[in-house]
Amino acid sequence: MKATHKPVISSTGLFTPAESISNAELVESFNAYVAKFNIDNADAIEAGEVEALAPSSVEFIEKASGIKARHVMAKEPVLDIDTMSPRWPERSNDELSMMAEIGVRAAKQALETAGRDVKDVDAVLCAASNMERGYPAMAIEIQQALGINGFGFDMNVACSSATFGIQTAADYIRAGNAKSVLVVSPEITSGHLNWRDRDSHFIFGDVATAVLVEDAAIAPEEHWDILGTKLKTVFSNNIRNNFGFLNRASPEGEGKADKLFVQEGRKVFKEVVPMVASMIVEEAERLGVDPESIRRLWLHQANTGMNRLIAHRVLGHEANEDESPTVLDTYGNTSSAGSIIAFHLHSKDLKANDTGLICSFGAGYSAGTVFVRKVN
Ligand code: COA
């Protein structure tokens, strides 16, 4: 089939872990940890050498973020106050690794939905906030598990990894280097979340998504034209994780809180909202799309307040759930997968010629927009 060099989204896939933690369960565990810490350190706290920990609250979490629950790969050890971290037995090199396993689950759904034979897929991009190991690339393991020829590589742009992956895949189609590219985002964020940190213990959840980006020539009848993609990065320390392979060069810092996710949430909120809102409006103008005509926004899922403000600035009015659906209430912040979950769960009802926007934003800072139009 002759390539059109026009990139489209043929299908998406979603893997949701079976276990979920409600805010009530999370806060009960966190507050039990706080009570124990304060008793264990009572003398030092009394002497002013150690600061007492403050409890968390369900009301705060729901009001400040909109999050009510999150799925996780391993619930019990996360809630166990002696562990407060995911745990599972180490896997041998002959077994599929955890990230690859859930990535494959999401990818298979995307392939099945599009009716795509793996023989016709050219590349796999694993686009996520954290990689399970240095190498070999997660993408190559996923590629092998699916039986795909061609090539794969990993890319990490934190919360914007999936949209950066979609643009990269779209560019392969535009350049004629590929006709079918899988963008897989397995986000096991429970591994980078500091479950003992009151400011952030409620934020993240685990999930995997997949997006099949293809040349229009081979796409299934029902698909989404990609009208345009735009990426932006601006360096910021306000969301940071210093975990890395050079940690062992400075052993004094190993195990410290900065080797997990840390953020200045209020600054992020204030700085990212205007940056993303103007990026969307400028990109809409470049593409000749009237922002007020955008039928649906599938926004990054970090905070309902941020999404409300961004949607208002773009659409010119307060958006309802139909215009800007929320998934973070049950998924939490799933990093790069959030906007893709929203698109996967809330796009089937749109009609031919409806225009929508997938938009991510987060650490880096990084932001990505993917304008799409429903075909059939
Ligand atoms: N339970 C109860 N109270 C808490 C709490 C908790 N778990 N965590 C913090 N608080 C308290 C603080 O101590 C503070 O109290 P004070 O006013 O007496 O000092 C108050 O609540 C407000 O804290 P703050 O951290 O300023 O909250 P916030 O309103 O900014 O909400 C976030 C925090 C993280 C929900 C919010 O900033 C956010 O979502 N930001 C955007 C984050 C984002 O998009 N990140 C991208 C990540 S990929």
Tab-separated table of C-alpha atoms and ligand atoms in Angstrom:
chain	number	residue	atom	x	y	z
A	1	MET	CA	0.000	0.000	0.000
A	2	LYS	CA	1.336	3.437	-0.941
A	3	ALA	CA	2.184	5.553	2.097
A	4	THR	CA	0.307	8.842	2.537
A	5	HIS	CA	2.799	10.123	5.150
A	6	LYS	CA	-0.248	11.312	7.091
A	7	PRO	CA	-0.047	10.114	10.727
A	8	VAL	CA	-3.195	8.911	12.474
A	9	ILE	CA	-4.070	7.259	15.777
A	10	SER	CA	-5.446	3.849	14.845
A	11	SER	CA	-6.226	2.618	18.354
A	12	THR	CA	-5.305	2.708	22.026
A	13	GLY	CA	-4.914	0.144	24.813
A	14	LEU	CA	-5.164	0.296	28.585
A	15	PHE	CA	-4.014	-1.996	31.375
A	16	THR	CA	-5.415	-1.179	34.825
A	17	PRO	CA	-3.974	-3.032	37.858
A	18	ALA	CA	-6.653	-4.973	39.754
A	19	GLU	CA	-5.875	-3.465	43.153
A	20	SER	CA	-6.920	0.009	44.180
A	21	ILE	CA	-6.276	2.099	47.311
A	22	SER	CA	-8.957	4.540	48.485
A	23	ASN	CA	-8.018	7.806	50.185
A	24	ALA	CA	-9.464	6.460	53.446
A	25	GLU	CA	-7.208	3.374	53.314
A	26	LEU	CA	-4.188	5.464	52.349
A	27	VAL	CA	-4.701	8.041	55.101
A	28	GLU	CA	-5.337	5.353	57.725
A	29	SER	CA	-2.001	3.721	56.891
A	30	PHE	CA	-0.133	7.050	56.662
A	31	ASN	CA	-1.509	8.270	59.976
A	32	ALA	CA	-0.615	4.968	61.676
A	33	TYR	CA	2.953	5.482	60.409
A	34	VAL	CA	2.957	9.076	61.714
A	35	ALA	CA	1.642	8.023	65.150
A	36	LYS	CA	4.289	5.294	65.432
A	37	PHE	CA	7.064	7.641	64.290
A	38	ASN	CA	6.056	10.264	66.847
A	39	ILE	CA	5.915	7.687	69.684
A	40	ASP	CA	9.226	6.099	68.659
A	41	ASN	CA	10.870	9.531	68.523
A	42	ALA	CA	9.061	11.109	71.466
A	43	ASP	CA	12.214	11.998	73.412
A	44	ALA	CA	14.012	13.506	70.414
A	45	ILE	CA	10.864	15.442	69.481
A	46	GLU	CA	10.575	16.695	73.057
A	47	ALA	CA	14.243	17.770	72.987
A	48	GLY	CA	13.667	19.629	69.697
A	49	GLU	CA	16.086	17.378	67.783
A	50	VAL	CA	13.464	15.758	65.551
A	51	GLU	CA	10.363	17.349	64.074
A	52	ALA	CA	7.077	15.618	64.843
A	53	LEU	CA	5.229	14.403	61.741
A	54	ALA	CA	1.748	15.763	60.974
A	55	PRO	CA	-1.142	13.537	59.903
A	56	SER	CA	-2.688	13.494	56.437
A	57	SER	CA	-6.384	13.903	55.682
A	58	VAL	CA	-8.882	12.626	53.125
A	59	GLU	CA	-10.539	16.056	52.958
A	60	PHE	CA	-7.265	17.794	52.081
A	61	ILE	CA	-6.385	15.272	49.386
A	62	GLU	CA	-9.759	15.484	47.657
A	63	LYS	CA	-9.975	19.259	47.867
A	64	ALA	CA	-6.363	19.976	46.826
A	65	SER	CA	-6.059	17.393	44.035
A	66	GLY	CA	-9.406	15.762	43.147
A	67	ILE	CA	-7.863	12.316	43.671
A	68	LYS	CA	-10.086	9.760	45.440
A	69	ALA	CA	-8.273	6.473	44.721
A	70	ARG	CA	-5.365	5.038	42.764
A	71	HIS	CA	-4.568	1.627	41.287
A	72	VAL	CA	-1.311	-0.033	42.324
A	73	MET	CA	0.591	-3.163	41.347
A	74	ALA	CA	1.057	-4.201	45.007
A	75	LYS	CA	-1.384	-2.805	47.565
A	76	GLU	CA	-0.510	-4.620	50.769
A	77	PRO	CA	3.183	-3.618	51.052
A	78	VAL	CA	2.352	-0.008	50.162
A	79	LEU	CA	-0.130	0.166	53.065
A	80	ASP	CA	2.085	-1.792	55.475
A	81	ILE	CA	3.690	0.902	57.660
A	82	ASP	CA	6.877	-1.130	57.957
A	83	THR	CA	7.310	-1.210	54.164
A	84	MET	CA	5.403	1.670	52.487
A	85	SER	CA	6.776	0.669	49.109
A	86	PRO	CA	5.777	-1.821	46.407
A	87	ARG	CA	7.284	-5.293	46.821
A	88	TRP	CA	7.436	-8.378	44.603
A	89	PRO	CA	9.963	-11.159	44.136
A	90	GLU	CA	12.954	-10.272	41.951
A	91	ARG	CA	12.514	-11.735	38.476
A	92	SER	CA	15.174	-13.674	36.611
A	93	ASN	CA	16.518	-12.407	33.290
A	94	ASP	CA	14.484	-15.137	31.566
A	95	GLU	CA	11.202	-13.741	32.874
A	96	LEU	CA	9.373	-10.772	31.405
A	97	SER	CA	10.130	-7.721	33.539
A	98	MET	CA	7.276	-5.959	35.334
A	99	MET	CA	7.209	-2.849	33.121
A	100	ALA	CA	7.338	-4.951	29.973
A	101	GLU	CA	4.556	-7.202	31.266
A	102	ILE	CA	2.028	-4.423	31.768
A	103	GLY	CA	3.196	-2.601	28.632
A	104	VAL	CA	2.522	-5.760	26.612
A	105	ARG	CA	-0.993	-6.024	28.114
A	106	ALA	CA	-1.872	-2.496	26.962
A	107	ALA	CA	-0.130	-2.939	23.593
A	108	LYS	CA	-2.023	-6.175	22.817
A	109	GLN	CA	-5.324	-4.391	23.353
A	110	ALA	CA	-4.302	-1.591	20.968
A	111	LEU	CA	-3.167	-4.101	18.318
A	112	GLU	CA	-6.374	-6.145	18.636
A	113	THR	CA	-8.613	-3.074	18.449
A	114	ALA	CA	-6.900	-1.972	15.228
A	115	GLY	CA	-6.868	-5.545	13.875
A	116	ARG	CA	-3.136	-5.056	13.331
A	117	ASP	CA	-0.873	-8.028	12.640
A	118	VAL	CA	2.443	-7.647	14.498
A	119	LYS	CA	4.239	-8.365	11.200
A	120	ASP	CA	3.118	-4.922	10.034
A	121	VAL	CA	4.372	-2.967	13.057
A	122	ASP	CA	7.735	-1.292	12.440
A	123	ALA	CA	8.724	0.103	15.817
A	124	VAL	CA	8.005	0.195	19.546
A	125	LEU	CA	8.687	3.248	21.703
A	126	CYS	CA	8.558	2.796	25.455
A	127	ALA	CA	7.754	6.299	26.657
A	128	ALA	CA	7.530	6.601	30.440
A	129	SER	CA	8.726	8.520	33.504
A	130	ASN	CA	10.885	5.755	34.921
A	131	MET	CA	12.661	2.783	33.374
A	132	GLU	CA	13.076	-0.436	35.326
A	133	ARG	CA	16.758	-0.779	34.443
A	134	GLY	CA	19.540	0.847	32.462
A	135	TYR	CA	19.510	-1.590	29.566
A	136	PRO	CA	18.532	-3.448	27.445
A	137	ALA	CA	15.751	-0.987	26.612
A	138	MET	CA	12.277	-1.831	27.912
A	139	ALA	CA	10.969	-1.138	24.398
A	140	ILE	CA	13.127	-3.917	22.951
A	141	GLU	CA	11.835	-6.392	25.531
A	142	ILE	CA	8.238	-5.369	24.733
A	143	GLN	CA	8.998	-5.632	21.009
A	144	GLN	CA	10.373	-9.151	21.486
A	145	ALA	CA	7.425	-10.248	23.669
A	146	LEU	CA	4.974	-9.073	21.003
A	147	GLY	CA	6.950	-10.648	18.145
A	148	ILE	CA	7.567	-7.373	16.315
A	149	ASN	CA	10.438	-6.932	13.854
A	150	GLY	CA	12.130	-3.589	13.320
A	151	PHE	CA	13.338	-1.559	16.261
A	152	GLY	CA	12.473	-0.123	19.662
A	153	PHE	CA	13.877	2.393	22.102
A	154	ASP	CA	13.036	4.055	25.404
A	155	MET	CA	12.300	7.704	25.928
A	156	ASN	CA	11.674	9.595	29.153
A	157	VAL	CA	10.178	13.051	29.261
A	158	ALA	CA	8.412	12.434	32.605
A	159	CYS	CA	4.681	13.268	32.502
A	160	SER	CA	4.898	14.234	28.830
A	161	SER	CA	6.551	11.011	27.671
A	162	ALA	CA	3.462	9.711	25.842
A	163	THR	CA	2.806	12.874	23.812
A	164	PHE	CA	6.517	13.173	23.002
A	165	GLY	CA	6.291	9.518	21.926
A	166	ILE	CA	3.269	10.245	19.736
A	167	GLN	CA	5.074	13.125	17.993
A	168	THR	CA	8.168	10.958	17.497
A	169	ALA	CA	6.017	8.186	16.015
A	170	ALA	CA	4.115	10.704	13.868
A	171	ASP	CA	7.438	12.069	12.578
A	172	TYR	CA	8.487	8.553	11.493
A	173	ILE	CA	5.232	8.332	9.522
A	174	ARG	CA	5.644	11.843	8.086
A	175	ALA	CA	9.209	11.033	6.986
A	176	GLY	CA	8.237	7.648	5.572
A	177	ASN	CA	10.549	5.737	7.919
A	178	ALA	CA	7.676	3.667	9.348
A	179	LYS	CA	4.021	2.900	8.696
A	180	SER	CA	3.053	1.591	12.115
A	181	VAL	CA	4.565	2.552	15.491
A	182	LEU	CA	3.457	1.475	18.956
A	183	VAL	CA	3.929	4.016	21.746
A	184	VAL	CA	3.743	2.152	25.058
A	185	SER	CA	3.657	3.906	28.458
A	186	PRO	CA	3.934	1.536	31.429
A	187	GLU	CA	3.897	3.818	34.474
A	188	ILE	CA	4.688	2.011	37.744
A	189	THR	CA	4.747	5.272	39.654
A	190	SER	CA	4.283	3.507	43.021
A	191	GLY	CA	8.018	2.778	42.741
A	192	HIS	CA	9.056	6.449	42.663
A	193	LEU	CA	6.461	7.803	45.083
A	194	ASN	CA	7.552	8.548	48.650
A	195	TRP	CA	4.601	6.995	50.493
A	196	ARG	CA	5.954	8.491	53.762
A	197	ASP	CA	5.808	12.093	52.485
A	198	ARG	CA	2.651	13.927	53.580
A	199	ASP	CA	2.888	16.464	50.735
A	200	SER	CA	2.867	13.856	47.978
A	201	HIS	CA	1.892	10.406	49.330
A	202	PHE	CA	-1.553	10.590	47.678
A	203	ILE	CA	-0.506	11.665	44.201
A	204	PHE	CA	0.372	8.704	42.000
A	205	GLY	CA	-1.119	5.479	40.630
A	206	ASP	CA	0.064	2.621	38.396
A	207	VAL	CA	-1.198	1.861	34.879
A	208	ALA	CA	-0.044	1.131	31.318
A	209	THR	CA	-1.299	2.643	28.072
A	210	ALA	CA	-0.513	2.080	24.399
A	211	VAL	CA	-1.161	4.210	21.319
A	212	LEU	CA	-0.851	2.836	17.793
A	213	VAL	CA	0.299	5.613	15.439
A	214	GLU	CA	0.084	4.700	11.771
A	215	ASP	CA	0.136	5.947	8.200
A	216	ALA	CA	-3.458	6.741	7.127
A	217	ALA	CA	-2.985	4.304	4.228
A	218	ILE	CA	-3.055	1.264	6.518
A	219	ALA	CA	-5.281	2.574	9.341
A	220	PRO	CA	-8.558	0.858	10.229
A	221	GLU	CA	-11.717	2.603	9.018
A	222	GLU	CA	-12.359	4.164	12.423
A	223	HIS	CA	-9.341	6.256	13.432
A	224	TRP	CA	-8.196	9.733	14.414
A	225	ASP	CA	-6.304	12.037	12.061
A	226	ILE	CA	-3.412	13.760	13.807
A	227	LEU	CA	-3.864	17.406	12.798
A	228	GLY	CA	-0.652	18.542	14.450
A	229	THR	CA	1.735	17.894	17.307
A	230	LYS	CA	3.717	20.411	19.354
A	231	LEU	CA	6.273	19.898	22.120
A	232	LYS	CA	7.772	22.315	24.635
A	233	THR	CA	10.338	22.058	27.425
A	234	VAL	CA	11.520	24.648	29.949
A	235	PHE	CA	14.002	23.596	32.640
A	236	SER	CA	12.655	23.598	36.210
A	237	ASN	CA	13.700	22.020	39.507
A	238	ASN	CA	10.155	22.186	40.864
A	239	ILE	CA	9.503	18.518	40.052
A	240	ARG	CA	12.596	16.439	40.477
A	241	ASN	CA	13.848	12.924	41.215
A	242	ASN	CA	17.599	12.506	41.742
A	243	PHE	CA	17.588	8.706	41.535
A	244	GLY	CA	20.125	7.524	39.011
A	245	PHE	CA	23.076	5.341	38.153
A	246	LEU	CA	25.571	7.858	39.546
A	247	ASN	CA	24.027	7.782	43.056
A	248	ARG	CA	26.684	5.265	44.068
A	249	ALA	CA	29.364	7.875	43.336
A	250	SER	CA	27.971	9.892	46.268
A	251	PRO	CA	26.978	7.230	48.812
A	252	GLU	CA	26.201	9.880	51.453
A	253	GLY	CA	23.063	10.760	49.467
A	254	GLU	CA	21.788	7.232	48.865
A	255	GLY	CA	18.339	6.506	50.295
A	256	LYS	CA	17.578	10.217	50.915
A	257	ALA	CA	14.141	11.619	50.062
A	258	ASP	CA	15.398	13.389	46.923
A	259	LYS	CA	16.019	9.963	45.310
A	260	LEU	CA	12.236	9.688	44.975
A	261	PHE	CA	9.648	12.093	43.501
A	262	VAL	CA	9.763	15.571	45.080
A	263	GLN	CA	7.853	18.657	44.001
A	264	GLU	CA	6.929	22.221	44.870
A	265	GLY	CA	3.307	21.585	43.990
A	266	ARG	CA	2.068	25.131	44.394
A	267	LYS	CA	4.804	26.577	42.134
A	268	VAL	CA	4.145	23.867	39.546
A	269	PHE	CA	0.468	24.711	39.568
A	270	LYS	CA	1.089	28.455	39.126
A	271	GLU	CA	3.777	28.177	36.458
A	272	VAL	CA	2.441	25.331	34.344
A	273	VAL	CA	-1.201	26.454	33.953
A	274	PRO	CA	-0.424	29.646	31.957
A	275	MET	CA	2.378	27.953	29.999
A	276	VAL	CA	0.102	25.130	28.835
A	277	ALA	CA	-2.971	27.289	28.207
A	278	SER	CA	-1.072	29.626	25.874
A	279	MET	CA	0.688	26.716	24.182
A	280	ILE	CA	-2.692	25.147	23.338
A	281	VAL	CA	-4.187	28.412	22.065
A	282	GLU	CA	-1.104	29.177	19.896
A	283	GLU	CA	-1.062	25.669	18.467
A	284	ALA	CA	-4.807	25.813	17.726
A	285	GLU	CA	-4.215	29.077	15.849
A	286	ARG	CA	-1.326	27.548	13.862
A	287	LEU	CA	-3.577	24.653	12.864
A	288	GLY	CA	-6.534	26.891	12.031
A	289	VAL	CA	-8.657	25.395	14.818
A	290	ASP	CA	-10.967	27.726	16.760
A	291	PRO	CA	-10.169	26.800	20.408
A	292	GLU	CA	-13.832	27.238	21.347
A	293	SER	CA	-14.769	24.587	18.781
A	294	ILE	CA	-12.638	21.876	20.399
A	295	ARG	CA	-15.143	19.153	21.214
A	296	ARG	CA	-13.117	17.492	23.970
A	297	LEU	CA	-9.909	18.051	25.924
A	298	TRP	CA	-8.086	14.971	27.182
A	299	LEU	CA	-5.787	16.753	29.609
A	300	HIS	CA	-2.926	15.477	31.728
A	301	GLN	CA	-4.358	14.106	34.964
A	302	ALA	CA	-2.507	15.678	37.895
A	303	ASN	CA	-4.960	18.073	39.475
A	304	THR	CA	-8.618	18.912	38.793
A	305	GLY	CA	-8.010	22.587	39.635
A	306	MET	CA	-5.250	22.881	37.005
A	307	ASN	CA	-7.457	21.223	34.400
A	308	ARG	CA	-10.392	23.469	35.226
A	309	LEU	CA	-8.261	26.602	34.725
A	310	ILE	CA	-6.589	25.363	31.526
A	311	ALA	CA	-9.898	24.242	30.005
A	312	HIS	CA	-11.511	27.580	30.886
A	313	ARG	CA	-8.725	29.564	29.230
A	314	VAL	CA	-8.864	27.421	26.091
A	315	LEU	CA	-12.620	27.016	25.638
A	316	GLY	CA	-13.590	30.455	26.981
A	317	HIS	CA	-16.025	29.004	29.519
A	318	GLU	CA	-16.124	26.609	32.485
A	319	ALA	CA	-15.734	23.116	30.997
A	320	ASN	CA	-18.048	20.309	32.032
A	321	GLU	CA	-17.067	16.636	32.360
A	322	ASP	CA	-18.153	15.991	28.783
A	323	GLU	CA	-15.751	18.646	27.462
A	324	SER	CA	-12.841	17.835	29.795
A	325	PRO	CA	-13.238	14.391	31.358
A	326	THR	CA	-11.543	13.482	34.642
A	327	VAL	CA	-9.912	10.120	35.286
A	328	LEU	CA	-7.581	11.124	38.116
A	329	ASP	CA	-10.384	10.644	40.636
A	330	THR	CA	-10.039	6.859	40.328
A	331	TYR	CA	-6.541	6.560	38.733
A	332	GLY	CA	-4.616	9.285	40.587
A	333	ASN	CA	-1.798	10.935	38.671
A	334	THR	CA	-0.494	8.258	36.311
A	335	SER	CA	2.216	10.495	34.882
A	336	SER	CA	2.457	10.287	31.086
A	337	ALA	CA	-0.441	7.825	30.834
A	338	GLY	CA	-3.092	10.187	32.259
A	339	SER	CA	-4.196	12.002	29.104
A	340	ILE	CA	-4.085	8.715	27.177
A	341	ILE	CA	-6.362	6.980	29.725
A	342	ALA	CA	-8.790	9.918	29.381
A	343	PHE	CA	-8.672	9.577	25.574
A	344	HIS	CA	-9.041	5.789	25.711
A	345	LEU	CA	-12.048	5.846	28.054
A	346	HIS	CA	-13.785	8.966	26.764
A	347	SER	CA	-13.504	9.192	22.986
A	348	LYS	CA	-15.805	6.550	21.507
A	349	ASP	CA	-18.882	8.780	21.610
A	350	LEU	CA	-17.323	11.516	19.473
A	351	LYS	CA	-18.627	11.883	15.907
A	352	ALA	CA	-16.858	12.105	12.563
A	353	ASN	CA	-15.106	15.474	12.133
A	354	ASP	CA	-15.118	16.232	15.879
A	355	THR	CA	-11.826	17.816	16.921
A	356	GLY	CA	-10.141	16.967	20.211
A	357	LEU	CA	-6.892	17.598	22.015
A	358	ILE	CA	-4.617	15.236	23.924
A	359	CYS	CA	-2.370	17.359	26.149
A	360	SER	CA	0.262	16.467	28.721
A	361	PHE	CA	2.389	18.547	31.078
A	362	GLY	CA	4.743	17.935	33.956
A	363	ALA	CA	8.353	17.555	35.037
A	364	GLY	CA	11.050	19.146	32.930
A	365	TYR	CA	8.932	21.244	32.611
A	366	SER	CA	7.613	19.440	29.577
A	367	ALA	CA	4.355	19.801	27.668
A	368	GLY	CA	2.954	18.220	24.528
A	369	THR	CA	-0.180	18.763	22.424
A	370	VAL	CA	-1.696	16.341	19.929
A	371	PHE	CA	-4.706	17.742	18.048
A	372	VAL	CA	-6.837	14.966	16.557
A	373	ARG	CA	-9.945	14.754	14.368
A	374	LYS	CA	-12.285	11.769	14.331
A	375	VAL	CA	-12.568	9.971	11.005
A	376	ASN	CA	-15.737	7.796	10.744
B	1	COA	N1	-2.952	16.288	54.515
B	1	COA	C1	-3.361	17.416	55.149
B	1	COA	N2	-2.781	18.620	54.963
B	1	COA	C2	-1.733	18.680	54.117
B	1	COA	C3	-1.266	17.549	53.417
B	1	COA	C4	-1.918	16.319	53.643
B	1	COA	N3	-1.522	15.205	53.018
B	1	COA	N4	-0.217	17.911	52.658
B	1	COA	C5	-0.031	19.221	52.836
B	1	COA	N5	-0.956	19.707	53.733
B	1	COA	C6	-1.113	21.075	54.242
B	1	COA	C7	0.189	21.844	54.171
B	1	COA	O1	0.966	21.621	55.330
B	1	COA	C8	-0.304	23.272	54.067
B	1	COA	O2	-0.652	23.714	55.346
B	1	COA	P1	-0.419	25.253	55.782
B	1	COA	O3	-1.278	26.048	54.854
B	1	COA	O4	-0.861	25.259	57.198
B	1	COA	O5	1.042	25.502	55.583
B	1	COA	C9	-1.590	23.147	53.270
B	1	COA	O6	-2.019	21.794	53.407
B	1	COA	C10	-1.411	23.482	51.797
B	1	COA	O7	-0.304	22.725	51.283
B	1	COA	P2	0.185	22.851	49.789
B	1	COA	O8	1.315	21.916	49.573
B	1	COA	O9	0.417	24.308	49.489
B	1	COA	O10	-1.110	22.318	49.028
B	1	COA	P3	-1.648	22.637	47.602
B	1	COA	O11	-2.956	23.283	47.744
B	1	COA	O12	-0.640	23.302	46.743
B	1	COA	O13	-1.908	21.175	47.028
B	1	COA	C11	-0.900	19.624	45.456
B	1	COA	C12	-0.825	20.269	46.852
B	1	COA	C13	0.322	18.760	45.251
B	1	COA	C14	-2.160	18.780	45.393
B	1	COA	C15	-0.992	20.722	44.391
B	1	COA	O14	-0.025	21.722	44.625
B	1	COA	C16	-0.796	20.211	42.983
B	1	COA	O15	-1.458	19.291	42.533
B	1	COA	N6	0.079	20.867	42.224
B	1	COA	C17	0.338	20.532	40.846
B	1	COA	C18	1.179	19.333	40.842
B	1	COA	C19	1.486	18.786	39.508
B	1	COA	O16	0.781	18.950	38.551
B	1	COA	N7	2.558	18.093	39.449
B	1	COA	C20	2.932	17.424	38.302
B	1	COA	C21	3.414	16.139	38.804
B	1	COA	S1	3.682	15.097	37.507
